[in-house]
């Protein structure tokens, strides 16, 4: 929960640059309610992704109400239909609702042109809706690439080999969402595509936040939304599960970079970074900025 101090206190101006604080004048007028967060889950094994994202959001002391969304134009077979019927809604069910924040996941459709994806039109309609009805949205991996293409015409580029493993990043520009994070930040990546970084650097509307020597530009923001090309939500064994799956398919795949120890055991090196990243997003980009009286 935020620290409440007087606006006139000298520490107020200092702390507001990096800490979760609000002034007493604002605090006494707050009507506390749960935050409404939408999770647009495009991953095939939806239950695993639910567990990963919810475990990060649960680290915040804020009350959060979750709505799960999936596409009506394409229904995968890796998640039981009974689960979707019970816990998920379609776009038609949320029209007219406002959300304090939203998270859009990645999807295993990187080898397709965006317009060839079966649910592309529905995806675009939902992105347009979130621009008006979500205070801030985090787009992950393919979701980030797709939204950058749709909103800013940033092209996707096929990589010579899969960006697969845990990579180090440095902060390029300060931002409240990065408050308290180490100077070197680890994030898992699992993707066959990247983005045209020259187009990102030319854009006056985009601000580069994180970049890695190997992984390249990994985190970007505009005036309200965040685009993360990696998978900060991944748990300890996700990369191992993907690696084992690809090996069993007979694919020529290298071991995940910087992931196994000398005994070939996965090392969870990014959890604290990911946890703070999502908490900062909730605190600074959602809780303090939401304009909605729901």
Coordinates of C-alpha atoms in Angstrom, one line a residue, residues 7-240:
X7 CA 2.6 17.2 0.3
X8 CA 4.5 20.0 1.9
X9 CA 7.1 17.7 3.5
X10 CA 10.4 18.1 1.7
X11 CA 10.7 14.3 1.3
X12 CA 7.5 14.3 -0.8
X13 CA 9.2 15.8 -3.9
X14 CA 12.1 13.5 -3.5
X15 CA 10.3 10.2 -2.8
X16 CA 7.7 10.7 -5.6
X17 CA 10.4 10.2 -8.1
X18 CA 10.9 6.5 -7.2
X19 CA 8.6 5.5 -4.2
X20 CA 5.0 4.6 -4.0
X21 CA 3.6 7.6 -2.1
X22 CA 0.5 9.8 -2.2
X23 CA -0.3 13.1 -0.4
X24 CA -2.6 13.3 2.5
X25 CA -5.0 15.6 0.6
X26 CA -5.4 13.0 -2.1
X27 CA -5.6 10.1 0.3
X28 CA -8.6 11.5 2.3
X29 CA -10.6 11.7 -1.0
X30 CA -9.8 8.2 -2.2
X31 CA -12.6 5.7 -2.4
X32 CA -10.7 2.4 -2.1
X33 CA -11.9 -0.4 -4.4
X34 CA -10.2 -3.4 -6.0
X35 CA -8.3 -2.8 -9.2
X36 CA -9.9 -4.3 -12.3
X37 CA -7.2 -6.0 -14.4
X38 CA -7.9 -7.8 -17.7
X39 CA -5.6 -10.6 -18.8
X40 CA -5.9 -11.3 -22.6
X41 CA -4.4 -14.8 -22.6
X42 CA -3.2 -16.0 -26.1
X43 CA -0.9 -18.7 -24.9
X44 CA -1.9 -22.3 -25.8
X45 CA -1.5 -23.8 -22.3
X46 CA -3.5 -21.1 -20.7
X47 CA -3.6 -22.5 -17.1
X48 CA 0.3 -22.3 -16.9
X49 CA 0.2 -18.7 -18.1
X50 CA -2.5 -17.9 -15.6
X51 CA -0.4 -19.3 -12.7
X52 CA 2.7 -17.4 -13.9
X53 CA 1.0 -13.9 -14.2
X54 CA -1.2 -14.2 -11.1
X55 CA 1.8 -15.2 -9.0
X56 CA 3.4 -11.9 -9.9
X57 CA 0.3 -9.8 -9.4
X58 CA -0.3 -11.5 -6.1
X59 CA 2.9 -10.0 -4.6
X60 CA 1.2 -6.6 -4.4
X61 CA -0.9 -5.7 -1.3
X62 CA -3.5 -4.1 -3.5
X63 CA -6.8 -5.8 -4.0
X64 CA -7.1 -6.9 -7.6
X65 CA -10.0 -8.4 -9.5
X66 CA -9.0 -10.4 -12.5
X67 CA -10.9 -10.9 -15.8
X68 CA -9.6 -13.5 -18.3
X69 CA -10.2 -12.9 -22.0
X70 CA -9.7 -15.2 -24.9
X71 CA -10.5 -15.0 -28.6
X72 CA -13.8 -16.0 -30.0
X73 CA -12.5 -16.3 -33.6
X74 CA -10.0 -19.0 -32.7
X75 CA -10.2 -21.5 -29.8
X76 CA -7.1 -23.7 -29.2
X77 CA -7.2 -27.3 -28.1
X78 CA -4.5 -27.2 -25.3
X79 CA -6.8 -25.9 -22.7
X80 CA -10.1 -27.7 -21.7
X81 CA -13.2 -26.0 -23.1
X82 CA -14.8 -26.4 -19.7
X83 CA -12.0 -24.3 -18.2
X84 CA -12.6 -21.5 -20.8
X85 CA -16.3 -21.6 -20.3
X86 CA -16.0 -21.3 -16.5
X87 CA -13.2 -18.7 -16.2
X88 CA -13.0 -16.7 -19.4
X89 CA -15.0 -14.2 -21.3
X90 CA -15.1 -13.0 -25.0
X91 CA -14.7 -9.5 -26.2
X92 CA -18.5 -9.1 -26.6
X93 CA -18.8 -9.7 -22.8
X94 CA -16.5 -6.8 -21.8
X95 CA -17.6 -4.1 -24.2
X96 CA -18.6 -1.1 -22.2
X97 CA -16.3 -2.0 -19.3
X98 CA -13.3 0.0 -18.2
X99 CA -10.2 -1.6 -16.8
X100 CA -7.5 -0.1 -14.6
X101 CA -4.9 -2.2 -16.4
X102 CA -4.5 -5.0 -18.9
X103 CA -1.9 -7.7 -19.8
X104 CA -1.7 -9.2 -23.3
X105 CA 0.4 -12.3 -23.5
X106 CA 2.5 -13.8 -26.2
X107 CA 1.4 -16.4 -28.7
X108 CA 3.1 -19.2 -30.7
X109 CA 2.4 -17.6 -34.1
X110 CA 5.7 -15.8 -34.8
X111 CA 6.3 -17.5 -38.1
X112 CA 3.1 -16.1 -39.5
X113 CA 2.7 -12.6 -40.9
X114 CA 0.5 -10.6 -38.5
X115 CA -2.4 -10.5 -40.9
X116 CA -2.3 -14.2 -41.5
X117 CA -3.0 -15.0 -37.8
X118 CA -6.6 -16.4 -37.6
X119 CA -7.7 -14.0 -34.9
X120 CA -5.8 -10.9 -36.2
X121 CA -8.9 -8.8 -36.8
X122 CA -10.3 -9.6 -33.4
X123 CA -6.9 -8.9 -31.8
X124 CA -6.8 -5.4 -33.5
X125 CA -10.3 -4.6 -32.3
X126 CA -9.3 -5.5 -28.7
X127 CA -6.1 -3.4 -28.9
X128 CA -8.1 -0.4 -30.0
X129 CA -10.6 -1.0 -27.2
X130 CA -7.8 -1.2 -24.6
X131 CA -6.4 2.2 -25.7
X132 CA -9.6 3.8 -24.6
X133 CA -10.7 1.5 -21.8
X134 CA -7.5 0.5 -20.0
X135 CA -5.4 2.9 -18.0
X136 CA -2.2 1.0 -18.9
X137 CA -1.5 -2.2 -20.8
X138 CA 1.5 -4.5 -20.8
X139 CA 2.1 -6.4 -24.0
X140 CA 4.4 -9.5 -23.8
X141 CA 6.6 -11.1 -26.5
X142 CA 4.4 -11.7 -29.6
X143 CA 1.8 -9.4 -28.1
X144 CA 4.4 -6.7 -27.9
X145 CA 5.6 -7.2 -31.5
X146 CA 2.0 -7.3 -32.8
X147 CA 1.0 -4.1 -31.0
X148 CA 4.1 -2.2 -32.0
X149 CA 3.4 -3.2 -35.6
X150 CA -0.3 -2.2 -35.3
X151 CA 0.1 1.1 -33.5
X152 CA 3.5 2.3 -34.8
X153 CA 4.2 0.3 -37.9
X154 CA 7.3 -1.3 -36.4
X155 CA 8.1 -4.3 -38.5
X156 CA 8.9 -7.8 -37.2
X157 CA 12.2 -9.3 -38.3
X158 CA 12.9 -13.1 -38.4
X159 CA 16.0 -14.1 -36.4
X160 CA 18.7 -16.4 -37.7
X161 CA 18.3 -18.6 -34.7
X162 CA 15.9 -18.6 -31.8
X163 CA 16.4 -16.1 -29.0
X164 CA 16.2 -18.7 -26.2
X165 CA 17.4 -18.4 -22.7
X166 CA 17.9 -15.8 -19.9
X167 CA 19.5 -12.6 -21.0
X168 CA 20.9 -9.6 -19.2
X169 CA 19.7 -6.0 -19.9
X170 CA 20.7 -2.6 -18.8
X171 CA 18.4 0.5 -18.2
X172 CA 18.6 2.9 -21.2
X173 CA 16.1 5.5 -19.9
X174 CA 14.9 5.9 -16.3
X175 CA 11.2 5.2 -15.7
X176 CA 9.1 4.6 -12.6
X177 CA 8.3 1.1 -13.7
X178 CA 12.0 0.3 -13.3
X179 CA 12.3 1.9 -9.8
X180 CA 14.3 -0.3 -7.4
X181 CA 15.5 -2.7 -10.1
X182 CA 19.2 -3.6 -10.3
X183 CA 21.4 -2.0 -12.9
X184 CA 21.6 -5.4 -14.7
X185 CA 18.2 -7.0 -15.2
X186 CA 17.6 -10.6 -16.3
X187 CA 14.6 -11.6 -18.4
X188 CA 13.8 -14.9 -20.2
X189 CA 13.3 -14.8 -24.0
X190 CA 11.8 -17.5 -26.2
X191 CA 11.2 -16.1 -29.7
X192 CA 12.1 -16.6 -33.4
X193 CA 11.5 -12.9 -34.2
X194 CA 12.7 -9.5 -33.3
X195 CA 11.8 -5.9 -34.2
X196 CA 13.3 -3.3 -36.5
X197 CA 15.3 -1.4 -33.8
X198 CA 16.1 1.5 -36.2
X199 CA 12.4 2.2 -36.5
X200 CA 12.0 2.2 -32.8
X201 CA 14.9 4.6 -32.3
X202 CA 13.4 7.0 -34.9
X203 CA 10.0 7.0 -33.3
X204 CA 9.2 10.2 -31.3
X205 CA 6.4 8.3 -29.5
X206 CA 8.4 5.4 -28.1
X207 CA 10.9 5.4 -25.3
X208 CA 13.4 2.5 -24.9
X209 CA 13.7 1.3 -21.4
X210 CA 15.7 -1.9 -21.5
X211 CA 18.3 -3.3 -23.9
X212 CA 20.6 -6.3 -23.9
X213 CA 23.9 -6.9 -25.7
X214 CA 22.5 -10.1 -27.1
X215 CA 18.7 -9.7 -26.9
X216 CA 18.6 -6.1 -28.2
X217 CA 15.8 -3.7 -27.4
X218 CA 13.6 -5.6 -25.0
X219 CA 11.4 -3.1 -23.2
X220 CA 9.7 0.0 -24.7
X221 CA 6.9 2.3 -23.6
X222 CA 4.7 5.0 -25.1
X223 CA 2.6 7.5 -23.1
X224 CA 0.7 4.8 -21.3
X225 CA 1.6 1.2 -22.4
X226 CA 4.6 -1.1 -22.1
X227 CA 6.0 -3.5 -24.7
X228 CA 8.2 -6.3 -23.4
X229 CA 9.7 -8.6 -26.0
X230 CA 10.7 -11.2 -23.4
X231 CA 8.8 -13.3 -21.0
X232 CA 9.3 -11.9 -17.5
X233 CA 6.3 -14.0 -16.3
X234 CA 8.0 -17.3 -17.0
X235 CA 8.5 -19.6 -14.0
X236 CA 11.5 -21.6 -13.2
X237 CA 10.8 -24.6 -15.5
X238 CA 9.1 -23.0 -18.5
X239 CA 12.2 -22.7 -20.7
X240 CA 13.1 -26.3 -19.8

